CSV table of N, CA and C in Angstrom, one decimal:
chain,number,residue,atom,x,y,z
H,1,UNK,N,-34.6,-11.5,-27.5
H,1,UNK,CA,-33.2,-11.7,-27.5
H,1,UNK,C,-32.5,-10.4,-27.1
H,2,UNK,N,-32.9,-9.3,-27.8
H,2,UNK,CA,-32.3,-8.1,-27.6
H,2,UNK,C,-32.4,-7.6,-26.1
H,3,UNK,N,-33.6,-7.9,-25.5
H,3,UNK,CA,-33.8,-7.5,-24.1
H,3,UNK,C,-32.8,-8.3,-23.2
H,4,UNK,N,-32.6,-9.5,-23.5
H,4,UNK,CA,-31.7,-10.3,-22.7
H,4,UNK,C,-30.3,-9.7,-22.8
H,5,UNK,N,-29.9,-9.3,-24.0
H,5,UNK,CA,-28.6,-8.7,-24.2
H,5,UNK,C,-28.4,-7.4,-23.4
H,6,UNK,N,-29.4,-6.6,-23.5
H,6,UNK,CA,-29.4,-5.3,-22.7
H,6,UNK,C,-29.3,-5.6,-21.2
H,7,UNK,N,-30.0,-6.6,-20.8
H,7,UNK,CA,-30.0,-6.9,-19.4
H,7,UNK,C,-28.6,-7.4,-18.9
H,8,UNK,N,-28.0,-8.2,-19.7
H,8,UNK,CA,-26.7,-8.7,-19.4
H,8,UNK,C,-25.7,-7.5,-19.4
H,9,UNK,N,-25.9,-6.6,-20.4
H,9,UNK,CA,-25.0,-5.4,-20.4
H,9,UNK,C,-25.1,-4.6,-19.1
H,10,UNK,N,-26.3,-4.4,-18.7
H,10,UNK,CA,-26.5,-3.6,-17.4
H,10,UNK,C,-25.9,-4.3,-16.2
H,11,UNK,N,-26.1,-5.7,-16.2
H,11,UNK,CA,-25.5,-6.4,-15.1
H,11,UNK,C,-24.0,-6.3,-15.0
H,12,UNK,N,-23.4,-6.3,-16.2
H,12,UNK,CA,-21.9,-6.1,-16.2
H,12,UNK,C,-21.5,-4.7,-15.8
H,13,UNK,N,-22.4,-3.7,-16.0
H,13,UNK,CA,-22.0,-2.3,-15.7
H,13,UNK,C,-22.6,-1.9,-14.4
H,14,UNK,N,-23.2,-2.8,-13.6
H,14,UNK,CA,-23.8,-2.4,-12.3
H,14,UNK,C,-22.7,-1.7,-11.4
H,15,UNK,N,-21.5,-2.3,-11.4
H,15,UNK,CA,-20.5,-1.7,-10.6
H,15,UNK,C,-20.2,-0.3,-11.0
H,16,UNK,N,-20.2,-0.1,-12.4
H,16,UNK,CA,-19.9,1.3,-12.9
H,16,UNK,C,-21.0,2.2,-12.5
H,17,UNK,N,-22.2,1.8,-12.6
H,17,UNK,CA,-23.4,2.7,-12.2
H,17,UNK,C,-23.3,3.0,-10.7
H,18,UNK,N,-23.0,2.0,-9.9
H,18,UNK,CA,-22.9,2.2,-8.5
H,18,UNK,C,-21.8,3.2,-8.2
H,19,UNK,N,-20.7,3.0,-8.8
H,19,UNK,CA,-19.6,4.0,-8.6
H,19,UNK,C,-19.9,5.4,-9.0
H,20,UNK,N,-20.6,5.5,-10.1
H,20,UNK,CA,-21.0,6.9,-10.6
H,20,UNK,C,-22.0,7.5,-9.6
H,21,UNK,N,-22.9,6.7,-9.1
H,21,UNK,CA,-23.9,7.1,-8.1
H,21,UNK,C,-23.2,7.6,-6.8
H,22,UNK,N,-22.2,6.9,-6.4
H,22,UNK,CA,-21.4,7.3,-5.2
H,22,UNK,C,-20.7,8.7,-5.5
H,23,UNK,N,-20.2,8.8,-6.6
H,23,UNK,CA,-19.5,10.1,-7.0
H,23,UNK,C,-20.5,11.2,-7.0
H,24,UNK,N,-21.7,11.0,-7.6
H,24,UNK,CA,-22.7,12.1,-7.6
H,24,UNK,C,-23.2,12.4,-6.3
H,25,UNK,N,-23.3,11.4,-5.4
H,25,UNK,CA,-23.7,11.7,-4.0
H,25,UNK,C,-22.7,12.6,-3.3
H,26,UNK,N,-21.4,12.4,-3.5
H,26,UNK,CA,-20.4,13.2,-2.9
H,26,UNK,C,-20.5,14.6,-3.5
H,27,UNK,N,-20.7,14.7,-4.8
H,27,UNK,CA,-20.8,16.0,-5.5
H,27,UNK,C,-22.1,16.7,-5.3
H,28,UNK,N,-23.0,16.2,-4.6
H,28,UNK,CA,-24.4,16.8,-4.5
H,28,UNK,C,-24.4,18.0,-3.5
H,29,UNK,N,-23.3,18.3,-2.9
H,29,UNK,CA,-23.3,19.4,-1.9
H,29,UNK,C,-22.8,20.6,-2.6
H,30,UNK,N,-23.5,21.7,-2.5
H,30,UNK,CA,-23.0,23.0,-3.1
H,30,UNK,C,-21.7,23.4,-2.6
H,31,UNK,N,-21.4,23.2,-1.3
H,31,UNK,CA,-20.1,23.5,-0.7
H,31,UNK,C,-19.0,22.7,-1.4
H,32,UNK,N,-19.2,21.5,-1.6
H,32,UNK,CA,-18.2,20.7,-2.3
H,32,UNK,C,-18.0,21.1,-3.7
H,33,UNK,N,-19.0,21.5,-4.4
H,33,UNK,CA,-18.8,22.0,-5.8
H,33,UNK,C,-18.0,23.3,-5.7
H,34,UNK,N,-18.3,24.2,-4.7
H,34,UNK,CA,-17.5,25.4,-4.6
H,34,UNK,C,-16.0,25.1,-4.3
H,35,UNK,N,-15.8,24.1,-3.4
H,35,UNK,CA,-14.4,23.7,-3.1
H,35,UNK,C,-13.7,23.3,-4.4
H,36,UNK,N,-14.4,22.4,-5.2
H,36,UNK,CA,-13.7,22.0,-6.5
H,36,UNK,C,-13.5,23.2,-7.4
H,37,UNK,N,-14.4,24.1,-7.4
H,37,UNK,CA,-14.2,25.3,-8.2
H,37,UNK,C,-13.0,26.1,-7.8
H,38,UNK,N,-12.8,26.2,-6.5
H,38,UNK,CA,-11.6,26.9,-5.9
H,38,UNK,C,-10.3,26.2,-6.2
H,39,UNK,N,-10.4,24.9,-6.3
H,39,UNK,CA,-9.2,24.1,-6.5
H,39,UNK,C,-8.9,23.8,-8.0
H,40,UNK,N,-9.7,24.4,-8.9
H,40,UNK,CA,-9.5,24.2,-10.3
H,40,UNK,C,-8.1,24.7,-10.8
H,41,UNK,N,-7.6,25.7,-10.2
H,41,UNK,CA,-6.4,26.3,-10.7
H,41,UNK,C,-5.2,26.0,-9.8
H,42,UNK,N,-5.3,25.0,-8.9
H,42,UNK,CA,-4.2,24.6,-8.1
H,42,UNK,C,-4.5,24.4,-6.7
H,43,UNK,N,-3.5,24.1,-5.9
H,43,UNK,CA,-3.6,23.8,-4.5
H,43,UNK,C,-4.0,25.0,-3.7
H,44,UNK,N,-4.7,24.7,-2.6
H,44,UNK,CA,-5.1,25.7,-1.6
H,44,UNK,C,-5.1,25.0,-0.2
H,45,UNK,N,-4.9,25.8,0.8
H,45,UNK,CA,-5.0,25.3,2.2
H,45,UNK,C,-6.4,25.5,2.7
H,46,UNK,N,-6.6,25.0,3.9
H,46,UNK,CA,-8.0,25.1,4.5
H,46,UNK,C,-8.3,26.6,4.7
H,47,UNK,N,-7.4,27.4,5.2
H,47,UNK,CA,-7.6,28.8,5.5
H,47,UNK,C,-8.0,29.5,4.2
H,48,UNK,N,-7.4,29.3,3.1
H,48,UNK,CA,-7.7,29.9,1.9
H,48,UNK,C,-9.1,29.5,1.4
H,49,UNK,N,-9.4,28.3,1.6
H,49,UNK,CA,-10.8,27.8,1.1
H,49,UNK,C,-11.9,28.3,2.0
H,50,UNK,N,-11.6,28.4,3.4
H,50,UNK,CA,-12.6,29.0,4.3
H,50,UNK,C,-12.9,30.4,3.9
H,51,UNK,N,-11.8,31.2,3.6
H,51,UNK,CA,-12.0,32.6,3.2
H,51,UNK,C,-12.8,32.7,1.9
H,52,UNK,N,-12.5,31.9,1.0
H,52,UNK,CA,-13.2,32.0,-0.3
H,52,UNK,C,-14.6,31.6,-0.3
H,53,UNK,N,-14.9,30.6,0.5
H,53,UNK,CA,-16.3,30.0,0.5
H,53,UNK,C,-17.1,30.5,1.7
H,54,UNK,N,-16.5,31.2,2.6
H,54,UNK,CA,-17.3,31.8,3.8
H,54,UNK,C,-18.0,30.8,4.6
H,55,UNK,N,-17.3,29.8,5.1
H,55,UNK,CA,-17.9,28.8,5.9
H,55,UNK,C,-17.0,28.6,7.1
H,56,UNK,N,-17.4,27.8,8.1
H,56,UNK,CA,-16.5,27.6,9.3
H,56,UNK,C,-15.4,26.6,9.0
H,57,UNK,N,-14.4,26.7,9.7
H,57,UNK,CA,-13.3,25.7,9.6
H,57,UNK,C,-13.7,24.3,9.8
H,58,UNK,N,-14.5,24.0,10.9
H,58,UNK,CA,-14.9,22.6,11.1
H,58,UNK,C,-15.8,22.1,9.9
H,59,UNK,N,-16.7,23.0,9.4
H,59,UNK,CA,-17.5,22.6,8.3
H,59,UNK,C,-16.7,22.3,7.0
H,60,UNK,N,-15.7,23.2,6.8
H,60,UNK,CA,-14.8,23.0,5.6
H,60,UNK,C,-14.0,21.7,5.8
H,61,UNK,N,-13.5,21.4,7.0
H,61,UNK,CA,-12.8,20.2,7.2
H,61,UNK,C,-13.6,18.9,6.9
H,62,UNK,N,-14.9,19.0,7.3
H,62,UNK,CA,-15.8,17.9,7.1
H,62,UNK,C,-16.0,17.6,5.6
H,63,UNK,N,-16.2,18.7,4.8
H,63,UNK,CA,-16.3,18.6,3.4
H,63,UNK,C,-15.1,18.1,2.7
H,64,UNK,N,-13.9,18.7,3.1
H,64,UNK,CA,-12.6,18.2,2.5
H,64,UNK,C,-12.4,16.8,2.8
H,65,UNK,N,-12.7,16.3,4.0
H,65,UNK,CA,-12.5,14.9,4.3
H,65,UNK,C,-13.4,14.0,3.5
H,66,UNK,N,-14.6,14.4,3.2
H,66,UNK,CA,-15.5,13.6,2.4
H,66,UNK,C,-15.0,13.5,1.0
H,67,UNK,N,-14.5,14.6,0.4
H,67,UNK,CA,-13.9,14.6,-0.9
H,67,UNK,C,-12.6,13.8,-1.0
H,68,UNK,N,-11.8,13.9,0.1
H,68,UNK,CA,-10.6,13.1,0.2
H,68,UNK,C,-10.9,11.6,0.2
H,69,UNK,N,-11.8,11.2,1.1
H,69,UNK,CA,-12.2,9.8,1.3
H,69,UNK,C,-12.8,9.2,0.0
H,70,UNK,N,-13.4,10.0,-0.8
H,70,UNK,CA,-14.0,9.6,-2.1
H,70,UNK,C,-12.9,9.5,-3.2
H,71,UNK,N,-11.7,10.0,-2.9
H,71,UNK,CA,-10.7,9.9,-3.9
H,71,UNK,C,-10.7,11.1,-4.9
H,72,UNK,N,-11.5,12.1,-4.6
H,72,UNK,CA,-11.6,13.2,-5.5
H,72,UNK,C,-10.5,14.2,-5.2
H,73,UNK,N,-10.1,14.4,-3.9
H,73,UNK,CA,-9.1,15.3,-3.6
H,73,UNK,C,-7.9,14.5,-3.1
H,74,UNK,N,-6.7,15.1,-3.3
H,74,UNK,CA,-5.5,14.7,-2.7
H,74,UNK,C,-5.0,15.8,-1.8
H,75,UNK,N,-4.0,15.4,-0.9
H,75,UNK,CA,-3.5,16.5,0.0
H,75,UNK,C,-2.0,16.2,0.3
H,76,UNK,N,-1.3,17.2,0.6
H,76,UNK,CA,0.1,17.1,0.9
H,76,UNK,C,0.4,18.1,2.0
H,77,UNK,N,1.3,17.7,2.9
H,77,UNK,CA,1.7,18.6,4.0
H,77,UNK,C,3.0,19.4,3.5
H,78,UNK,N,2.9,20.7,3.8
H,78,UNK,CA,4.0,21.6,3.6
H,78,UNK,C,4.2,22.4,4.9
H,79,UNK,N,5.2,22.0,5.7
H,79,UNK,CA,5.3,22.6,7.0
H,79,UNK,C,4.1,22.3,7.9
H,80,UNK,N,3.5,23.3,8.4
H,80,UNK,CA,2.3,23.1,9.2
H,80,UNK,C,1.0,23.1,8.4
H,81,UNK,N,1.1,23.4,7.2
H,81,UNK,CA,-0.1,23.5,6.4
H,81,UNK,C,-0.4,22.2,5.5
H,82,UNK,N,-1.7,21.9,5.3
H,82,UNK,CA,-2.0,20.9,4.4
H,82,UNK,C,-2.7,21.5,3.1
H,83,UNK,N,-2.1,21.2,2.0
H,83,UNK,CA,-2.6,21.7,0.7
H,83,UNK,C,-3.4,20.7,0.0
H,84,UNK,N,-4.6,21.1,-0.4
H,84,UNK,CA,-5.5,20.2,-1.1
H,84,UNK,C,-5.5,20.4,-2.6
H,85,UNK,N,-5.6,19.4,-3.4
H,85,UNK,CA,-5.7,19.5,-4.9
H,85,UNK,C,-6.6,18.4,-5.4
H,86,UNK,N,-7.1,18.7,-6.6
H,86,UNK,CA,-8.0,17.8,-7.3
H,86,UNK,C,-7.2,16.6,-7.9
H,87,UNK,N,-7.6,15.4,-7.6
H,87,UNK,CA,-6.8,14.2,-8.1
H,87,UNK,C,-7.0,13.9,-9.6
H,88,UNK,N,-8.2,14.3,-10.1
H,88,UNK,CA,-8.6,13.9,-11.5
H,88,UNK,C,-9.3,15.0,-12.1
H,89,UNK,N,-8.7,15.6,-13.2
H,89,UNK,CA,-9.3,16.8,-13.8
H,89,UNK,C,-10.7,16.4,-14.4
H,90,UNK,N,-11.0,15.2,-14.6
H,90,UNK,CA,-12.3,14.8,-15.2
H,90,UNK,C,-13.4,15.2,-14.2
H,91,UNK,N,-13.1,15.1,-12.9
H,91,UNK,CA,-14.0,15.5,-11.9
H,91,UNK,C,-14.4,17.0,-12.0
H,92,UNK,N,-13.3,17.8,-12.2
H,92,UNK,CA,-13.6,19.2,-12.4
H,92,UNK,C,-14.5,19.5,-13.6
H,93,UNK,N,-14.2,18.8,-14.7
H,93,UNK,CA,-15.1,18.9,-15.9
H,93,UNK,C,-16.5,18.5,-15.6
H,94,UNK,N,-16.7,17.5,-14.9
H,94,UNK,CA,-18.1,17.0,-14.5
H,94,UNK,C,-18.8,18.1,-13.7
H,95,UNK,N,-18.1,18.6,-12.6
H,95,UNK,CA,-18.7,19.6,-11.8
H,95,UNK,C,-19.0,20.9,-12.5
H,96,UNK,N,-18.1,21.3,-13.4
H,96,UNK,CA,-18.3,22.5,-14.2
H,96,UNK,C,-19.5,22.3,-15.2
H,97,UNK,N,-19.6,21.2,-15.8
H,97,UNK,CA,-20.7,20.9,-16.6
H,97,UNK,C,-22.1,20.9,-15.9
H,98,UNK,N,-22.1,20.4,-14.7
H,98,UNK,CA,-23.3,20.4,-13.9
H,98,UNK,C,-23.7,21.8,-13.5
H,99,UNK,N,-22.7,22.6,-13.2
H,99,UNK,CA,-23.0,24.0,-12.8
H,99,UNK,C,-23.4,24.9,-13.9
H,100,UNK,N,-23.1,24.5,-15.1
H,100,UNK,CA,-23.5,25.2,-16.3
H,100,UNK,C,-25.0,24.9,-16.8
H,101,UNK,N,-25.6,23.9,-16.2
H,101,UNK,CA,-26.9,23.6,-16.6
H,101,UNK,C,-27.9,24.7,-16.4
H,102,UNK,N,-28.9,24.9,-17.3
H,102,UNK,CA,-29.9,26.0,-17.1
H,102,UNK,C,-30.5,25.9,-15.7
H,103,UNK,N,-30.7,27.0,-15.1
H,103,UNK,CA,-31.3,27.1,-13.7
H,103,UNK,C,-32.8,27.5,-13.9
H,104,UNK,N,-33.6,27.1,-13.0
H,104,UNK,CA,-33.4,26.1,-11.9
H,104,UNK,C,-33.7,24.7,-12.4
H,105,UNK,N,-33.0,23.8,-11.8
H,105,UNK,CA,-33.3,22.4,-12.1
H,105,UNK,C,-34.6,21.9,-11.5
H,106,UNK,N,-35.3,21.0,-12.1
H,106,UNK,CA,-36.6,20.5,-11.5
H,106,UNK,C,-36.3,19.8,-10.2
């Protein structure tokens, strides 16, 4: 009986597990974790992020778009610039916790 109850619980939570897996796939890139780290203290534009992370502008734009499409980042236009910010501080906490794990991971 207990096994059936656990199975029913997992079936109810399948969407939650699938959503978490999508989030972790997006966060699996070191560059994306660096972006989140840069945005922890507020908004930055693409040029500021490129300078901080030392990557190309097209590569940065690709990563920012992936984070935006996943709902992790928000953006707003100020004149000719687009400023990016973290939409949910829980995402920052998750990425910081992951980065604090003992190295190296298996």
